[in-house]
Every structure is written in structure tokens, then in C-alpha cells.
Amino acid sequence: MSKKIRTEAVDYLFKAILSLKSKEECYIFFEDICTINELLSLSQRFEVAKMLREQKTYLEIADKTGASTATISRVNRSLNYGNDGYDMVFERLSQEENGQEENK
């Protein structure tokens, strides 16, 4: 991980995020800490990453998400050469979804 972002302030922010207990609490906190555009940009990047993992084309992704090819390329670079953060989260979400389906 880049040492540039490892600061006391970022640690404290992550601690705050980890204290959230529900999706509703996330909405409340993130609407206060982010602008609407910042939050929409984050969610757009996450959707782009999901679609890239599903082998969607840049054109399909741009059409569905409204993301620029520069954003899609940046997310793709993170998926391929980043810290595997997207993969970690997608794997956990998949396990969670599969666990819920088994419990139905």
C-alpha cells in the first residue's frame, strides 16, 4: 500500500467507517462526509470494476454507467496491477450472497 495515504487521519477515517453497523448508517455517514458527486463517483468506479470482472466491453460499461473511457481504464489498471482490494471485496460479497442463497 502506498505510504502516502497511511496517515493517522486516514486510519481514524477507516476506524469510523468500520464502526458503521448498517447500510442506513453508511448512507447517513457518507452523505455527511462526501459530496453527492464524490459518492456517485465512488459507486460508479465500483460498478465499473464489477462489469470489468464480468468481461463487459468498455462500450457496454460506458453506456450503462456513464463512465468515461479514462475512468474505465483507471479502474481496469487497478484491477490488474493494484492491491487486489476490489478482488477481496468482490469475493466477500460473493460469499455473502451465496451464503444467503443457501439459507433461503
mmCIF file of N, CA, C and O in Angstrom:
data_model
loop_
_atom_site.group_PDB
_atom_site.id
_atom_site.type_symbol
_atom_site.label_atom_id
_atom_site.label_comp_id
_atom_site.label_asym_id
_atom_site.label_seq_id
_atom_site.Cartn_x
_atom_site.Cartn_y
_atom_site.Cartn_z
ATOM 1 N N MET A 1 0.846 -1.179 0.000
ATOM 2 C CA MET A 1 0.000 0.000 0.000
ATOM 3 C C MET A 1 0.885 1.234 0.000
ATOM 4 O O MET A 1 1.926 1.266 0.625
ATOM 5 N N SER A 2 0.421 2.242 -0.673
ATOM 6 C CA SER A 2 1.167 3.487 -0.761
ATOM 7 C C SER A 2 1.301 4.130 0.612
ATOM 8 O O SER A 2 0.327 4.272 1.341
ATOM 9 N N LYS A 3 2.514 4.494 0.962
ATOM 10 C CA LYS A 3 2.752 5.126 2.256
ATOM 11 C C LYS A 3 2.167 6.532 2.300
ATOM 12 O O LYS A 3 1.970 7.075 3.371
ATOM 13 N N LYS A 4 1.895 7.124 1.148
ATOM 14 C CA LYS A 4 1.353 8.482 1.112
ATOM 15 C C LYS A 4 -0.018 8.571 1.765
ATOM 16 O O LYS A 4 -0.370 9.599 2.310
ATOM 17 N N ILE A 5 -0.812 7.502 1.715
ATOM 18 C CA ILE A 5 -2.153 7.580 2.294
ATOM 19 C C ILE A 5 -2.215 7.028 3.712
ATOM 20 O O ILE A 5 -3.198 7.222 4.404
ATOM 21 N N ARG A 6 -1.183 6.358 4.150
ATOM 22 C CA ARG A 6 -1.177 5.808 5.518
ATOM 23 C C ARG A 6 -0.828 6.913 6.508
ATOM 24 O O ARG A 6 0.337 7.136 6.826
ATOM 25 N N THR A 7 -1.864 7.583 6.969
ATOM 26 C CA THR A 7 -1.686 8.649 7.951
ATOM 27 C C THR A 7 -2.617 8.382 9.131
ATOM 28 O O THR A 7 -3.528 7.558 9.042
ATOM 29 N N GLU A 8 -2.384 9.102 10.200
ATOM 30 C CA GLU A 8 -3.255 8.996 11.365
ATOM 31 C C GLU A 8 -4.688 9.376 11.004
ATOM 32 O O GLU A 8 -5.645 8.755 11.462
ATOM 33 N N ALA A 9 -4.827 10.403 10.193
ATOM 34 C CA ALA A 9 -6.164 10.871 9.808
ATOM 35 C C ALA A 9 -6.904 9.809 8.990
ATOM 36 O O ALA A 9 -8.102 9.573 9.206
ATOM 37 N N VAL A 10 -6.212 9.155 8.065
ATOM 38 C CA VAL A 10 -6.841 8.102 7.258
ATOM 39 C C VAL A 10 -7.175 6.901 8.142
ATOM 40 O O VAL A 10 -8.252 6.318 8.021
ATOM 41 N N ASP A 11 -6.266 6.559 9.050
ATOM 42 C CA ASP A 11 -6.558 5.475 9.997
ATOM 43 C C ASP A 11 -7.834 5.772 10.779
ATOM 44 O O ASP A 11 -8.679 4.898 10.973
ATOM 45 N N TYR A 12 -7.975 7.006 11.235
ATOM 46 C CA TYR A 12 -9.146 7.393 12.021
ATOM 47 C C TYR A 12 -10.419 7.331 11.167
ATOM 48 O O TYR A 12 -11.474 6.878 11.624
ATOM 49 N N LEU A 13 -10.316 7.752 9.914
ATOM 50 C CA LEU A 13 -11.454 7.667 8.996
ATOM 51 C C LEU A 13 -11.868 6.208 8.798
ATOM 52 O O LEU A 13 -13.060 5.869 8.874
ATOM 53 N N PHE A 14 -10.911 5.331 8.552
ATOM 54 C CA PHE A 14 -11.231 3.912 8.360
ATOM 55 C C PHE A 14 -11.837 3.301 9.618
ATOM 56 O O PHE A 14 -12.757 2.487 9.542
ATOM 57 N N LYS A 15 -11.338 3.709 10.769
ATOM 58 C CA LYS A 15 -11.905 3.235 12.033
ATOM 59 C C LYS A 15 -13.371 3.663 12.126
ATOM 60 O O LYS A 15 -14.235 2.885 12.546
ATOM 61 N N ALA A 16 -13.653 4.895 11.727
ATOM 62 C CA ALA A 16 -15.034 5.397 11.731
ATOM 63 C C ALA A 16 -15.908 4.585 10.785
ATOM 64 O O ALA A 16 -17.025 4.184 11.136
ATOM 65 N N ILE A 17 -15.400 4.299 9.583
ATOM 66 C CA ILE A 17 -16.160 3.522 8.603
ATOM 67 C C ILE A 17 -16.437 2.123 9.132
ATOM 68 O O ILE A 17 -17.548 1.605 9.016
ATOM 69 N N LEU A 18 -15.429 1.515 9.748
ATOM 70 C CA LEU A 18 -15.601 0.167 10.289
ATOM 71 C C LEU A 18 -16.583 0.129 11.464
ATOM 72 O O LEU A 18 -17.115 -0.934 11.787
ATOM 73 N N SER A 19 -16.876 1.276 12.062
ATOM 74 C CA SER A 19 -17.831 1.313 13.169
ATOM 75 C C SER A 19 -19.283 1.316 12.687
ATOM 76 O O SER A 19 -20.195 1.086 13.474
ATOM 77 N N LEU A 20 -19.496 1.566 11.397
ATOM 78 C CA LEU A 20 -20.857 1.609 10.856
ATOM 79 C C LEU A 20 -21.463 0.215 10.887
ATOM 80 O O LEU A 20 -20.799 -0.767 10.584
ATOM 81 N N LYS A 21 -22.743 0.139 11.268
ATOM 82 C CA LYS A 21 -23.364 -1.157 11.501
ATOM 83 C C LYS A 21 -24.435 -1.548 10.485
ATOM 84 O O LYS A 21 -24.917 -2.669 10.511
ATOM 85 N N SER A 22 -24.813 -0.644 9.612
ATOM 86 C CA SER A 22 -25.863 -0.971 8.645
ATOM 87 C C SER A 22 -25.705 -0.119 7.392
ATOM 88 O O SER A 22 -24.973 0.881 7.384
ATOM 89 N N LYS A 23 -26.416 -0.526 6.357
ATOM 90 C CA LYS A 23 -26.410 0.255 5.119
ATOM 91 C C LYS A 23 -26.971 1.652 5.387
ATOM 92 O O LYS A 23 -26.476 2.646 4.857
ATOM 93 N N GLU A 24 -28.008 1.732 6.228
ATOM 94 C CA GLU A 24 -28.604 3.030 6.560
ATOM 95 C C GLU A 24 -27.587 3.939 7.247
ATOM 96 O O GLU A 24 -27.503 5.128 6.935
ATOM 97 N N GLU A 25 -26.795 3.389 8.169
ATOM 98 C CA GLU A 25 -25.737 4.181 8.809
ATOM 99 C C GLU A 25 -24.705 4.642 7.789
ATOM 100 O O GLU A 25 -24.184 5.752 7.886
ATOM 101 N N CYS A 26 -24.421 3.799 6.807
ATOM 102 C CA CYS A 26 -23.489 4.189 5.736
ATOM 103 C C CYS A 26 -24.042 5.385 4.963
ATOM 104 O O CYS A 26 -23.308 6.339 4.680
ATOM 105 N N TYR A 27 -25.330 5.327 4.606
ATOM 106 C CA TYR A 27 -25.937 6.468 3.903
ATOM 107 C C TYR A 27 -25.810 7.739 4.730
ATOM 108 O O TYR A 27 -25.417 8.793 4.214
ATOM 109 N N ILE A 28 -26.123 7.655 6.014
ATOM 110 C CA ILE A 28 -26.084 8.831 6.883
ATOM 111 C C ILE A 28 -24.661 9.401 6.943
ATOM 112 O O ILE A 28 -24.446 10.604 6.752
ATOM 113 N N PHE A 29 -23.681 8.541 7.199
ATOM 114 C CA PHE A 29 -22.296 8.996 7.333
ATOM 115 C C PHE A 29 -21.740 9.520 6.015
ATOM 116 O O PHE A 29 -21.171 10.613 5.958
ATOM 117 N N PHE A 30 -21.902 8.732 4.944
ATOM 118 C CA PHE A 30 -21.283 9.123 3.672
ATOM 119 C C PHE A 30 -21.956 10.341 3.043
ATOM 120 O O PHE A 30 -21.298 11.108 2.350
ATOM 121 N N GLU A 31 -23.239 10.552 3.320
ATOM 122 C CA GLU A 31 -23.882 11.776 2.824
ATOM 123 C C GLU A 31 -23.330 12.997 3.544
ATOM 124 O O GLU A 31 -23.318 14.093 2.990
ATOM 125 N N ASP A 32 -22.863 12.820 4.784
ATOM 126 C CA ASP A 32 -22.253 13.930 5.512
ATOM 127 C C ASP A 32 -20.802 14.161 5.107
ATOM 128 O O ASP A 32 -20.361 15.293 4.989
ATOM 129 N N ILE A 33 -20.063 13.092 4.874
ATOM 130 C CA ILE A 33 -18.619 13.230 4.649
ATOM 131 C C ILE A 33 -18.254 13.468 3.180
ATOM 132 O O ILE A 33 -17.217 14.031 2.880
ATOM 133 N N CYS A 34 -19.122 13.044 2.274
ATOM 134 C CA CYS A 34 -18.853 13.190 0.836
ATOM 135 C C CYS A 34 -19.888 14.106 0.195
ATOM 136 O O CYS A 34 -21.021 14.196 0.655
ATOM 137 N N THR A 35 -19.475 14.732 -0.890
ATOM 138 C CA THR A 35 -20.478 15.398 -1.721
ATOM 139 C C THR A 35 -21.234 14.312 -2.477
ATOM 140 O O THR A 35 -20.752 13.165 -2.589
ATOM 141 N N ILE A 36 -22.370 14.654 -2.997
ATOM 142 C CA ILE A 36 -23.140 13.692 -3.787
ATOM 143 C C ILE A 36 -22.303 13.205 -4.961
ATOM 144 O O ILE A 36 -22.252 12.003 -5.244
ATOM 145 N N ASN A 37 -21.603 14.123 -5.628
ATOM 146 C CA ASN A 37 -20.782 13.737 -6.782
ATOM 147 C C ASN A 37 -19.639 12.814 -6.391
ATOM 148 O O ASN A 37 -19.303 11.887 -7.134
ATOM 149 N N GLU A 38 -19.016 13.039 -5.230
ATOM 150 C CA GLU A 38 -17.950 12.143 -4.770
ATOM 151 C C GLU A 38 -18.485 10.741 -4.524
ATOM 152 O O GLU A 38 -17.882 9.753 -4.937
ATOM 153 N N LEU A 39 -19.624 10.664 -3.867
ATOM 154 C CA LEU A 39 -20.219 9.366 -3.577
ATOM 155 C C LEU A 39 -20.642 8.649 -4.858
ATOM 156 O O LEU A 39 -20.407 7.452 -5.021
ATOM 157 N N LEU A 40 -21.232 9.402 -5.787
ATOM 158 C CA LEU A 40 -21.628 8.801 -7.061
ATOM 159 C C LEU A 40 -20.408 8.350 -7.860
ATOM 160 O O LEU A 40 -20.443 7.309 -8.514
ATOM 161 N N SER A 41 -19.312 9.096 -7.791
ATOM 162 C CA SER A 41 -18.075 8.699 -8.481
ATOM 163 C C SER A 41 -17.512 7.408 -7.910
ATOM 164 O O SER A 41 -17.076 6.520 -8.655
ATOM 165 N N LEU A 42 -17.507 7.287 -6.584
ATOM 166 C CA LEU A 42 -17.027 6.058 -5.951
ATOM 167 C C LEU A 42 -17.885 4.868 -6.360
ATOM 168 O O LEU A 42 -17.363 3.808 -6.715
ATOM 169 N N SER A 43 -19.195 5.048 -6.319
ATOM 170 C CA SER A 43 -20.086 3.938 -6.670
ATOM 171 C C SER A 43 -19.966 3.605 -8.152
ATOM 172 O O SER A 43 -20.051 2.433 -8.536
ATOM 173 N N GLN A 44 -19.732 4.609 -8.986
ATOM 174 C CA GLN A 44 -19.539 4.365 -10.421
ATOM 175 C C GLN A 44 -18.287 3.521 -10.653
ATOM 176 O O GLN A 44 -18.317 2.546 -11.412
ATOM 177 N N ARG A 45 -17.185 3.858 -9.983
ATOM 178 C CA ARG A 45 -15.951 3.082 -10.135
ATOM 179 C C ARG A 45 -16.152 1.633 -9.691
ATOM 180 O O ARG A 45 -15.642 0.711 -10.320
ATOM 181 N N PHE A 46 -16.902 1.457 -8.607
ATOM 182 C CA PHE A 46 -17.160 0.107 -8.114
ATOM 183 C C PHE A 46 -17.993 -0.681 -9.121
ATOM 184 O O PHE A 46 -17.717 -1.855 -9.392
ATOM 185 N N GLU A 47 -18.985 -0.030 -9.721
ATOM 186 C CA GLU A 47 -19.811 -0.679 -10.755
ATOM 187 C C GLU A 47 -18.966 -1.006 -11.989
ATOM 188 O O GLU A 47 -19.096 -2.070 -12.587
ATOM 189 N N VAL A 48 -18.075 -0.105 -12.362
ATOM 190 C CA VAL A 48 -17.172 -0.341 -13.496
ATOM 191 C C VAL A 48 -16.306 -1.573 -13.203
ATOM 192 O O VAL A 48 -16.153 -2.448 -14.061
ATOM 193 N N ALA A 49 -15.764 -1.660 -12.009
ATOM 194 C CA ALA A 49 -14.927 -2.811 -11.643
ATOM 195 C C ALA A 49 -15.724 -4.105 -11.734
ATOM 196 O O ALA A 49 -15.235 -5.114 -12.251
ATOM 197 N N LYS A 50 -16.949 -4.076 -11.251
ATOM 198 C CA LYS A 50 -17.812 -5.260 -11.310
ATOM 199 C C LYS A 50 -18.044 -5.685 -12.761
ATOM 200 O O LYS A 50 -17.928 -6.867 -13.107
ATOM 201 N N MET A 51 -18.326 -4.727 -13.613
ATOM 202 C CA MET A 51 -18.587 -5.043 -15.021
ATOM 203 C C MET A 51 -17.325 -5.517 -15.738
ATOM 204 O O MET A 51 -17.393 -6.410 -16.586
ATOM 205 N N LEU A 52 -16.172 -4.942 -15.404
ATOM 206 C CA LEU A 52 -14.918 -5.412 -15.991
ATOM 207 C C LEU A 52 -14.655 -6.863 -15.603
ATOM 208 O O LEU A 52 -14.220 -7.662 -16.428
ATOM 209 N N ARG A 53 -14.931 -7.196 -14.355
ATOM 210 C CA ARG A 53 -14.762 -8.588 -13.907
ATOM 211 C C ARG A 53 -15.721 -9.524 -14.632
ATOM 212 O O ARG A 53 -15.443 -10.703 -14.775
ATOM 213 N N GLU A 54 -16.856 -8.986 -15.057
ATOM 214 C CA GLU A 54 -17.837 -9.776 -15.814
ATOM 215 C C GLU A 54 -17.507 -9.802 -17.301
ATOM 216 O O GLU A 54 -18.304 -10.249 -18.110
ATOM 217 N N GLN A 55 -16.333 -9.290 -17.667
ATOM 218 C CA GLN A 55 -15.832 -9.280 -19.045
ATOM 219 C C GLN A 55 -16.664 -8.408 -19.989
ATOM 220 O O GLN A 55 -16.722 -8.659 -21.190
ATOM 221 N N LYS A 56 -17.304 -7.372 -19.454
ATOM 222 C CA LYS A 56 -18.052 -6.436 -20.302
ATOM 223 C C LYS A 56 -17.054 -5.564 -21.056
ATOM 224 O O LYS A 56 -15.939 -5.320 -20.602
ATOM 225 N N THR A 57 -17.465 -5.092 -22.222
ATOM 226 C CA THR A 57 -16.603 -4.217 -23.022
ATOM 227 C C THR A 57 -16.651 -2.796 -22.473
ATOM 228 O O THR A 57 -17.588 -2.424 -21.751
ATOM 229 N N TYR A 58 -15.651 -2.013 -22.847
ATOM 230 C CA TYR A 58 -15.622 -0.607 -22.440
ATOM 231 C C TYR A 58 -16.887 0.100 -22.905
ATOM 232 O O TYR A 58 -17.447 0.915 -22.179
ATOM 233 N N LEU A 59 -17.340 -0.201 -24.119
ATOM 234 C CA LEU A 59 -18.542 0.442 -24.661
ATOM 235 C C LEU A 59 -19.776 0.092 -23.822
ATOM 236 O O LEU A 59 -20.571 0.971 -23.475
ATOM 237 N N GLU A 60 -19.923 -1.184 -23.472
ATOM 238 C CA GLU A 60 -21.053 -1.609 -22.631
ATOM 239 C C GLU A 60 -21.005 -0.905 -21.271
ATOM 240 O O GLU A 60 -22.030 -0.437 -20.761
ATOM 241 N N ILE A 61 -19.810 -0.826 -20.710
ATOM 242 C CA ILE A 61 -19.642 -0.210 -19.394
ATOM 243 C C ILE A 61 -19.954 1.280 -19.456
ATOM 244 O O ILE A 61 -20.677 1.813 -18.614
ATOM 245 N N ALA A 62 -19.419 1.946 -20.470
ATOM 246 C CA ALA A 62 -19.667 3.379 -20.631
ATOM 247 C C ALA A 62 -21.151 3.654 -20.820
ATOM 248 O O ALA A 62 -21.695 4.598 -20.231
ATOM 249 N N ASP A 63 -21.821 2.831 -21.628
ATOM 250 C CA ASP A 63 -23.257 3.011 -21.869
ATOM 251 C C ASP A 63 -24.068 2.846 -20.588
ATOM 252 O O ASP A 63 -24.970 3.619 -20.310
ATOM 253 N N LYS A 64 -23.743 1.820 -19.804
ATOM 254 C CA LYS A 64 -24.534 1.535 -18.594
ATOM 255 C C LYS A 64 -24.224 2.489 -17.451
ATOM 256 O O LYS A 64 -25.118 2.918 -16.734
ATOM 257 N N THR A 65 -22.941 2.829 -17.261
ATOM 258 C CA THR A 65 -22.543 3.599 -16.083
ATOM 259 C C THR A 65 -22.349 5.088 -16.350
ATOM 260 O O THR A 65 -22.334 5.877 -15.413
ATOM 261 N N GLY A 66 -22.129 5.447 -17.605
ATOM 262 C CA GLY A 66 -21.813 6.836 -17.921
ATOM 263 C C GLY A 66 -20.360 7.177 -17.650
ATOM 264 O O GLY A 66 -19.953 8.331 -17.770
ATOM 265 N N ALA A 67 -19.553 6.177 -17.289
ATOM 266 C CA ALA A 67 -18.133 6.410 -17.006
ATOM 267 C C ALA A 67 -17.371 6.708 -18.288
ATOM 268 O O ALA A 67 -17.681 6.158 -19.346
ATOM 269 N N SER A 68 -16.373 7.560 -18.175
ATOM 270 C CA SER A 68 -15.520 7.852 -19.326
ATOM 271 C C SER A 68 -14.570 6.678 -19.546
ATOM 272 O O SER A 68 -14.328 5.873 -18.641
ATOM 273 N N THR A 69 -14.010 6.611 -20.741
ATOM 274 C CA THR A 69 -13.041 5.547 -21.013
ATOM 275 C C THR A 69 -11.809 5.720 -20.128
ATOM 276 O O THR A 69 -11.168 4.738 -19.755
ATOM 277 N N ALA A 70 -11.483 6.964 -19.747
ATOM 278 C CA ALA A 70 -10.348 7.196 -18.843
ATOM 279 C C ALA A 70 -10.623 6.572 -17.478
ATOM 280 O O ALA A 70 -9.746 5.933 -16.887
ATOM 281 N N THR A 71 -11.842 6.738 -16.975
ATOM 282 C CA THR A 71 -12.209 6.140 -15.687
ATOM 283 C C THR A 71 -12.197 4.621 -15.784
ATOM 284 O O THR A 71 -11.663 3.937 -14.903
ATOM 285 N N ILE A 72 -12.753 4.090 -16.856
ATOM 286 C CA ILE A 72 -12.785 2.635 -17.043
ATOM 287 C C ILE A 72 -11.365 2.095 -17.101
ATOM 288 O O ILE A 72 -11.033 1.083 -16.474
ATOM 289 N N SER A 73 -10.500 2.780 -17.815
ATOM 290 C CA SER A 73 -9.107 2.368 -17.937
ATOM 291 C C SER A 73 -8.396 2.418 -16.584
ATOM 292 O O SER A 73 -7.628 1.511 -16.236
ATOM 293 N N ARG A 74 -8.651 3.459 -15.806
ATOM 294 C CA ARG A 74 -8.040 3.595 -14.487
ATOM 295 C C ARG A 74 -8.476 2.455 -13.573
ATOM 296 O O ARG A 74 -7.667 1.867 -12.861
ATOM 297 N N VAL A 75 -9.768 2.135 -13.591
ATOM 298 C CA VAL A 75 -10.274 1.031 -12.771
ATOM 299 C C VAL A 75 -9.677 -0.293 -13.249
ATOM 300 O O VAL A 75 -9.271 -1.131 -12.443
ATOM 301 N N ASN A 76 -9.595 -0.471 -14.564
ATOM 302 C CA ASN A 76 -9.019 -1.691 -15.124
ATOM 303 C C ASN A 76 -7.565 -1.858 -14.683
ATOM 304 O O ASN A 76 -7.130 -2.953 -14.334
ATOM 305 N N ARG A 77 -6.833 -0.751 -14.667
ATOM 306 C CA ARG A 77 -5.436 -0.787 -14.215
ATOM 307 C C ARG A 77 -5.365 -1.204 -12.738
ATOM 308 O O ARG A 77 -4.516 -1.999 -12.348
ATOM 309 N N SER A 78 -6.285 -0.697 -11.926
ATOM 310 C CA SER A 78 -6.322 -1.092 -10.514
ATOM 311 C C SER A 78 -6.643 -2.570 -10.356
ATOM 312 O O SER A 78 -6.064 -3.257 -9.510
ATOM 313 N N LEU A 79 -7.567 -3.068 -11.175
ATOM 314 C CA LEU A 79 -7.915 -4.491 -11.122
ATOM 315 C C LEU A 79 -6.715 -5.362 -11.489
ATOM 316 O O LEU A 79 -6.486 -6.402 -10.886
ATOM 317 N N ASN A 80 -5.965 -4.928 -12.481
ATOM 318 C CA ASN A 80 -4.851 -5.732 -12.982
ATOM 319 C C ASN A 80 -3.545 -5.539 -12.226
ATOM 320 O O ASN A 80 -2.761 -6.482 -12.101
ATOM 321 N N TYR A 81 -3.296 -4.336 -11.740
ATOM 322 C CA TYR A 81 -1.992 -4.035 -11.150
ATOM 323 C C TYR A 81 -2.068 -3.420 -9.759
ATOM 324 O O TYR A 81 -1.061 -3.010 -9.211
ATOM 325 N N GLY A 82 -3.251 -3.376 -9.183
ATOM 326 C CA GLY A 82 -3.431 -2.742 -7.882
ATOM 327 C C GLY A 82 -3.130 -3.686 -6.733
ATOM 328 O O GLY A 82 -2.386 -4.668 -6.876
ATOM 329 N N ASN A 83 -3.740 -3.404 -5.618
ATOM 330 C CA ASN A 83 -3.502 -4.155 -4.383
ATOM 331 C C ASN A 83 -4.514 -5.272 -4.151
ATOM 332 O O ASN A 83 -4.582 -5.822 -3.055
ATOM 333 N N ASP A 84 -5.305 -5.602 -5.158
ATOM 334 C CA ASP A 84 -6.331 -6.654 -5.085
ATOM 335 C C ASP A 84 -7.468 -6.316 -4.128
ATOM 336 O O ASP A 84 -8.178 -7.205 -3.658
ATOM 337 N N GLY A 85 -7.653 -5.045 -3.845
ATOM 338 C CA GLY A 85 -8.742 -4.626 -2.971
ATOM 339 C C GLY A 85 -10.110 -4.924 -3.555
ATOM 340 O O GLY A 85 -11.012 -5.391 -2.845
ATOM 341 N N TYR A 86 -10.267 -4.654 -4.848
ATOM 342 C CA TYR A 86 -11.545 -4.969 -5.495
ATOM 343 C C TYR A 86 -11.820 -6.471 -5.399
ATOM 344 O O TYR A 86 -12.919 -6.884 -5.045
ATOM 345 N N ASP A 87 -10.815 -7.281 -5.720
ATOM 346 C CA ASP A 87 -10.993 -8.738 -5.682
ATOM 347 C C ASP A 87 -11.384 -9.217 -4.294
ATOM 348 O O ASP A 87 -12.263 -10.070 -4.147
ATOM 349 N N MET A 88 -10.743 -8.666 -3.273
ATOM 350 C CA MET A 88 -11.046 -9.051 -1.899
ATOM 351 C C MET A 88 -12.521 -8.772 -1.581
ATOM 352 O O MET A 88 -13.229 -9.631 -1.050
ATOM 353 N N VAL A 89 -12.976 -7.582 -1.930
ATOM 354 C CA VAL A 89 -14.356 -7.199 -1.626
ATOM 355 C C VAL A 89 -15.348 -7.990 -2.464
ATOM 356 O O VAL A 89 -16.370 -8.467 -1.949
ATOM 357 N N PHE A 90 -15.071 -8.170 -3.749
ATOM 358 C CA PHE A 90 -15.996 -8.934 -4.595
ATOM 359 C C PHE A 90 -16.104 -10.382 -4.122
ATOM 360 O O PHE A 90 -17.182 -10.970 -4.147
ATOM 361 N N GLU A 91 -14.992 -10.955 -3.675
ATOM 362 C CA GLU A 91 -15.012 -12.321 -3.156
ATOM 363 C C GLU A 91 -15.885 -12.398 -1.909
ATOM 364 O O GLU A 91 -16.692 -13.310 -1.763
ATOM 365 N N ARG A 92 -15.748 -11.446 -1.027
ATOM 366 C CA ARG A 92 -16.559 -11.439 0.199
ATOM 367 C C ARG A 92 -18.035 -11.236 -0.116
ATOM 368 O O ARG A 92 -18.895 -11.874 0.497
ATOM 369 N N LEU A 93 -18.323 -10.349 -1.043
ATOM 370 C CA LEU A 93 -19.722 -10.137 -1.429
ATOM 371 C C LEU A 93 -20.312 -11.398 -2.046
ATOM 372 O O LEU A 93 -21.466 -11.749 -1.777
ATOM 373 N N SER A 94 -19.519 -12.089 -2.848
ATOM 374 C CA SER A 94 -19.970 -13.332 -3.474
ATOM 375 C C SER A 94 -20.250 -14.393 -2.412
ATOM 376 O O SER A 94 -21.271 -15.086 -2.468
ATOM 377 N N GLN A 95 -19.358 -14.510 -1.445
ATOM 378 C CA GLN A 95 -19.553 -15.477 -0.364
ATOM 379 C C GLN A 95 -20.804 -15.141 0.439
ATOM 380 O O GLN A 95 -21.579 -16.025 0.798
ATOM 381 N N GLU A 96 -21.008 -13.858 0.685
ATOM 382 C CA GLU A 96 -22.176 -13.407 1.433
ATOM 383 C C GLU A 96 -23.455 -13.735 0.666
ATOM 384 O O GLU A 96 -24.417 -14.242 1.243
ATOM 385 N N GLU A 97 -23.465 -13.454 -0.639
ATOM 386 C CA GLU A 97 -24.645 -13.744 -1.467
ATOM 387 C C GLU A 97 -24.905 -15.246 -1.532
ATOM 388 O O GLU A 97 -26.045 -15.673 -1.433
ATOM 389 N N ASN A 98 -23.858 -16.033 -1.683
ATOM 390 C CA ASN A 98 -24.020 -17.486 -1.747
ATOM 391 C C ASN A 98 -24.502 -18.038 -0.419
ATOM 392 O O ASN A 98 -25.325 -18.960 -0.389
ATOM 393 N N GLY A 99 -24.026 -17.492 0.678
ATOM 394 C CA GLY A 99 -24.466 -17.924 1.996
ATOM 395 C C GLY A 99 -25.931 -17.604 2.234
ATOM 396 O O GLY A 99 -26.675 -18.400 2.802
ATOM 397 N N GLN A 100 -26.370 -16.454 1.750
ATOM 398 C CA GLN A 100 -27.767 -16.059 1.905
ATOM 399 C C GLN A 100 -28.664 -16.949 1.055
ATOM 400 O O GLN A 100 -29.751 -17.302 1.464
ATOM 401 N N GLU A 101 -28.200 -17.303 -0.155
ATOM 402 C CA GLU A 101 -28.999 -18.164 -1.025
ATOM 403 C C GLU A 101 -29.164 -19.542 -0.421
ATOM 404 O O GLU A 101 -30.209 -20.146 -0.515
ATOM 405 N N GLU A 102 -28.087 -20.047 0.233
ATOM 406 C CA GLU A 102 -28.148 -21.375 0.850
ATOM 407 C C GLU A 102 -29.099 -21.380 2.032
ATOM 408 O O GLU A 102 -29.705 -22.390 2.346
ATOM 409 N N ASN A 103 -29.245 -20.229 2.702
ATOM 410 C CA ASN A 103 -30.104 -20.146 3.887
ATOM 411 C C ASN A 103 -31.573 -19.928 3.558
ATOM 412 O O ASN A 103 -32.396 -19.898 4.445
ATOM 413 N N LYS A 104 -31.901 -19.742 2.294
ATOM 414 C CA LYS A 104 -33.297 -19.489 1.910
ATOM 415 C C LYS A 104 -34.099 -20.769 1.920
ATOM 416 O O LYS A 104 -33.670 -21.826 1.749
#
